[in-house]
Amino acid sequence: MRTPTQLGIRAEAMLAELAAFTDGDGNLTRLYLSPAHRAAADRVASWMRDVGLDVGFDALGTVRGRLKPTAPGRAGNRRLLIGSHIDTVVNAGRYDGMLGVVAGILAIEEILARHVELPFGIDVLAFGEEEGVRFPSTLVSSSAVAGSLLPSDLDARDADGVVLRDALIAFGGNPDAVTSAAYAAEETLAYLEVHIEQGPVLEAAGLPLGVVTSIAGQSRFFVSVMGEAGHAGTVPMALRRDALAASAEMMLTIEEVARAGYAHQMVATVGRLAAKPGAVNVIPAEVVFTLDIRADADAPRLAAIAELEKRFQAIAIKRGVSVTLDKFYESPTTPCAPRLQEAFAGAVLDLGLAERRLASGAGHDGHAMHHLTDVGMLFVRCRGGISHNPAEFATVDDMGLAVEALIKAVERLAADAVSSGDST
Ligand code: HGY
Ligand code: MN
Ligand code: MN
């Protein structure tokens, strides 16, 4: 039986190994279906085999490690799902996503070593696409697992024009077998995910772990602003239809509306912008920028979007440009099931720690998995709340406590399954 510190040391070593699988030039960038994704997935598969899991890849490239019930009961045909994602953002940290997969593998190893009686099976899942960075879709692999992926989602193209469907075939996946990746609701018990908090709350509270109450809903758009190209030296300012200047005013409006929505933890981000023709001496004719807007409840988020659409149109009329918003992703606020919150909270208390509940501002695969089964999440303190940044960091001790808490949460669910006559 390893101590939390020993578990944390092993977790750190595994994360360091995974961090080496990158498509980035000197940084950690591992996008869906890339060569680095393939290498990382193969390494995860070998770790899963090493701890005794039956390993396979589903049609979307998700690595699946399967453990049979160690003490079959009527819940034996149900499976507890534990997972997270192994894709990253650009110039990423090494903990976002990967920690949840490593924690699941280490928990299985300890559960077997401790001969924990499991009346249900456990599948550890390493999703390949959560960030939505390469293709303008997101949660593709967990949506397939949940049975909610639309075939049209596979028609998305990356910045080089590569169609997701073709990249999936090149990876070894099978776009025509998407439905085979889905679990039936009646065969799942719950979905658990361990993830770094990616925010400052636990660090400020001096706590290593936190129990997630809900995952913030989010909406993502391409905003296109069409103006008129012109000579930078000859067109008077008052006669310009400058798409980039109009976009700049819209971006400041985004910030203003989001700040006004602070009561709902509202945040809005313009992460990417492209201006055409992009010459130093030409007035920009066309701008496309992304908008990512989130809040702790759906109503204020949708109200803010409506307000922005109104303000963008007013700016466009004033500046003689046109503006369109094209929504390419939306997920509602996702609740974490009370029974799973209690399992994690009880595990945290078993470790002699104070328990803290908090909402997640970041999105997670739980948004998709909620369509299949109850979702539970455990957050791990991260230094300075920094994430989506190579400075992302979680301590060995905190990671080890998270693995131990995951094991205890599984033990609690096993006890519940036995006491409720396996009717879960
Ligand atoms: O964007 C998010 O919240 C997540 O990291 N994909
Ligand atoms: Mn993540
Ligand atoms: Mn992320």
Coordinates of C-alpha atoms in Angstrom, one line a residue, residues 188-356:
T188 CA -22.7 2.9 -16.3
L189 CA -22.6 3.7 -12.6
A190 CA -21.1 7.2 -12.7
Y191 CA -18.2 9.2 -14.2
L192 CA -15.4 10.5 -11.9
E193 CA -12.7 13.0 -12.9
V194 CA -9.7 14.3 -10.9
H195 CA -8.5 17.6 -12.3
I196 CA -6.4 20.6 -11.3
E197 CA -8.6 23.5 -10.2
Q198 CA -7.1 25.9 -12.7
G199 CA -8.1 28.7 -10.4
P200 CA -6.9 30.3 -7.1
V201 CA -9.6 29.2 -4.6
L202 CA -8.1 26.1 -3.0
E203 CA -4.7 27.8 -2.7
A204 CA -6.2 30.8 -1.1
A205 CA -8.1 28.5 1.3
G206 CA -4.9 26.6 2.1
L207 CA -6.6 23.3 1.0
P208 CA -5.1 20.6 -1.3
L209 CA -8.5 19.2 -2.5
G210 CA -11.9 20.5 -3.4
V211 CA -15.3 18.9 -4.4
V212 CA -16.8 20.4 -7.5
T213 CA -20.5 21.4 -7.4
S214 CA -21.0 22.3 -11.0
I215 CA -19.1 23.0 -14.3
A216 CA -19.7 26.5 -15.8
G217 CA -21.7 26.5 -19.0
Q218 CA -19.9 28.1 -22.0
S219 CA -20.6 29.5 -25.5
R220 CA -18.1 29.9 -28.2
F221 CA -18.4 32.0 -31.4
F222 CA -16.6 33.1 -34.5
V223 CA -17.3 36.9 -34.8
S224 CA -16.8 38.1 -38.4
V225 CA -16.5 41.8 -39.1
M226 CA -16.6 42.9 -42.7
G227 CA -15.3 46.4 -43.7
E228 CA -13.5 47.8 -46.8
A229 CA -9.8 47.6 -47.7
G230 CA -8.3 51.0 -48.4
H231 CA -5.0 52.8 -48.8
A232 CA -3.6 53.6 -45.4
G233 CA -2.3 56.9 -46.7
T234 CA -5.2 58.3 -48.6
V235 CA -8.5 57.4 -46.9
P236 CA -9.5 60.0 -44.3
M237 CA -10.3 58.6 -40.9
A238 CA -13.9 59.7 -41.1
L239 CA -14.4 57.8 -44.4
R240 CA -12.9 54.5 -43.3
R241 CA -14.8 51.2 -42.9
D242 CA -12.0 49.7 -40.8
A243 CA -12.9 46.1 -39.7
L244 CA -10.1 46.0 -37.2
A245 CA -10.9 49.2 -35.4
A246 CA -14.6 48.1 -35.3
S247 CA -13.5 44.8 -33.8
A248 CA -11.4 46.5 -31.2
E249 CA -14.4 48.5 -30.1
M250 CA -16.4 45.3 -29.9
M251 CA -13.7 43.6 -27.8
L252 CA -13.8 46.4 -25.3
T253 CA -17.6 46.0 -25.2
I254 CA -17.1 42.3 -24.5
E255 CA -14.9 43.2 -21.5
E256 CA -17.4 45.8 -20.3
V257 CA -20.4 43.4 -20.5
A258 CA -18.5 40.5 -18.8
R259 CA -17.3 42.8 -16.0
A260 CA -20.9 43.8 -15.4
G261 CA -21.8 40.2 -15.1
Y262 CA -19.3 39.6 -12.3
A263 CA -22.0 38.5 -9.9
H264 CA -22.3 35.3 -12.0
Q265 CA -18.6 34.7 -12.2
M266 CA -18.9 35.8 -15.8
V267 CA -15.8 35.7 -18.0
A268 CA -15.4 36.4 -21.6
T269 CA -12.3 35.9 -23.7
V270 CA -11.1 36.8 -27.2
G271 CA -8.4 34.2 -27.7
R272 CA -7.7 34.3 -31.4
L273 CA -8.0 37.0 -34.1
A274 CA -7.2 37.1 -37.9
A275 CA -7.2 40.3 -40.0
K276 CA -7.2 40.4 -43.8
P277 CA -5.4 41.4 -46.0
G278 CA -2.9 41.9 -43.2
A279 CA -0.6 44.4 -44.9
V280 CA 0.9 47.3 -43.0
N281 CA -0.4 49.9 -45.4
V282 CA -3.9 48.6 -46.0
I283 CA -7.0 49.3 -44.0
P284 CA -8.2 45.9 -42.7
A285 CA -11.2 44.7 -44.7
E286 CA -12.1 41.6 -42.8
V287 CA -11.6 40.4 -39.2
V288 CA -12.6 37.1 -37.6
F289 CA -12.1 36.7 -33.8
T290 CA -13.2 34.1 -31.3
L291 CA -15.4 34.7 -28.3
D292 CA -15.6 32.4 -25.3
I293 CA -18.1 33.5 -22.7
R294 CA -19.0 31.7 -19.5
A295 CA -20.9 32.1 -16.2
D296 CA -22.0 30.1 -13.2
A297 CA -25.6 29.9 -14.6
D298 CA -27.1 29.7 -18.1
A299 CA -29.5 32.7 -17.9
P300 CA -27.0 35.4 -17.3
R301 CA -24.7 34.0 -19.9
L302 CA -27.4 34.0 -22.6
A303 CA -28.5 37.5 -21.6
A304 CA -25.0 38.7 -22.0
I305 CA -24.8 37.2 -25.4
A306 CA -28.0 38.9 -26.5
E307 CA -26.6 42.3 -25.1
L308 CA -23.4 41.8 -27.0
E309 CA -25.2 41.1 -30.3
K310 CA -27.2 44.3 -29.9
R311 CA -24.1 46.4 -29.1
F312 CA -22.1 44.8 -31.9
Q313 CA -24.8 45.8 -34.4
A314 CA -24.8 49.4 -33.1
I315 CA -21.0 49.6 -33.5
A316 CA -21.3 48.1 -37.0
I317 CA -23.9 50.7 -38.1
K318 CA -21.8 53.5 -36.6
R319 CA -18.7 52.4 -38.4
G320 CA -20.2 51.3 -41.7
V321 CA -19.2 47.6 -41.3
S322 CA -21.2 44.4 -41.0
V323 CA -20.9 41.8 -38.2
T324 CA -22.0 38.2 -37.8
L325 CA -21.8 35.8 -34.8
D326 CA -21.4 32.2 -35.7
K327 CA -21.8 29.9 -32.6
F328 CA -19.7 26.8 -32.9
Y329 CA -19.9 25.4 -29.4
E330 CA -22.2 25.6 -26.4
S331 CA -22.6 23.6 -23.3
P332 CA -25.1 24.3 -20.5
T333 CA -24.0 24.6 -16.8
T334 CA -23.4 21.0 -15.7
P335 CA -24.3 19.9 -12.2
C336 CA -22.1 17.4 -10.3
A337 CA -24.3 14.7 -8.8
P338 CA -24.9 15.1 -5.0
R339 CA -24.2 11.4 -4.4
L340 CA -20.8 11.8 -6.0
Q341 CA -20.1 15.1 -4.3
E342 CA -20.7 13.2 -1.0
A343 CA -18.5 10.3 -2.1
F344 CA -15.6 12.7 -2.7
A345 CA -16.4 14.9 0.3
G346 CA -16.4 11.8 2.6
A347 CA -13.1 10.7 1.0
V348 CA -11.5 14.1 1.7
L349 CA -12.7 14.0 5.3
D350 CA -11.4 10.4 5.6
L351 CA -8.0 11.9 4.8
G352 CA -8.3 14.3 7.7
L353 CA -8.7 17.3 5.4
A354 CA -11.3 20.0 5.6
E355 CA -13.7 19.7 2.7
R356 CA -14.5 22.6 0.4

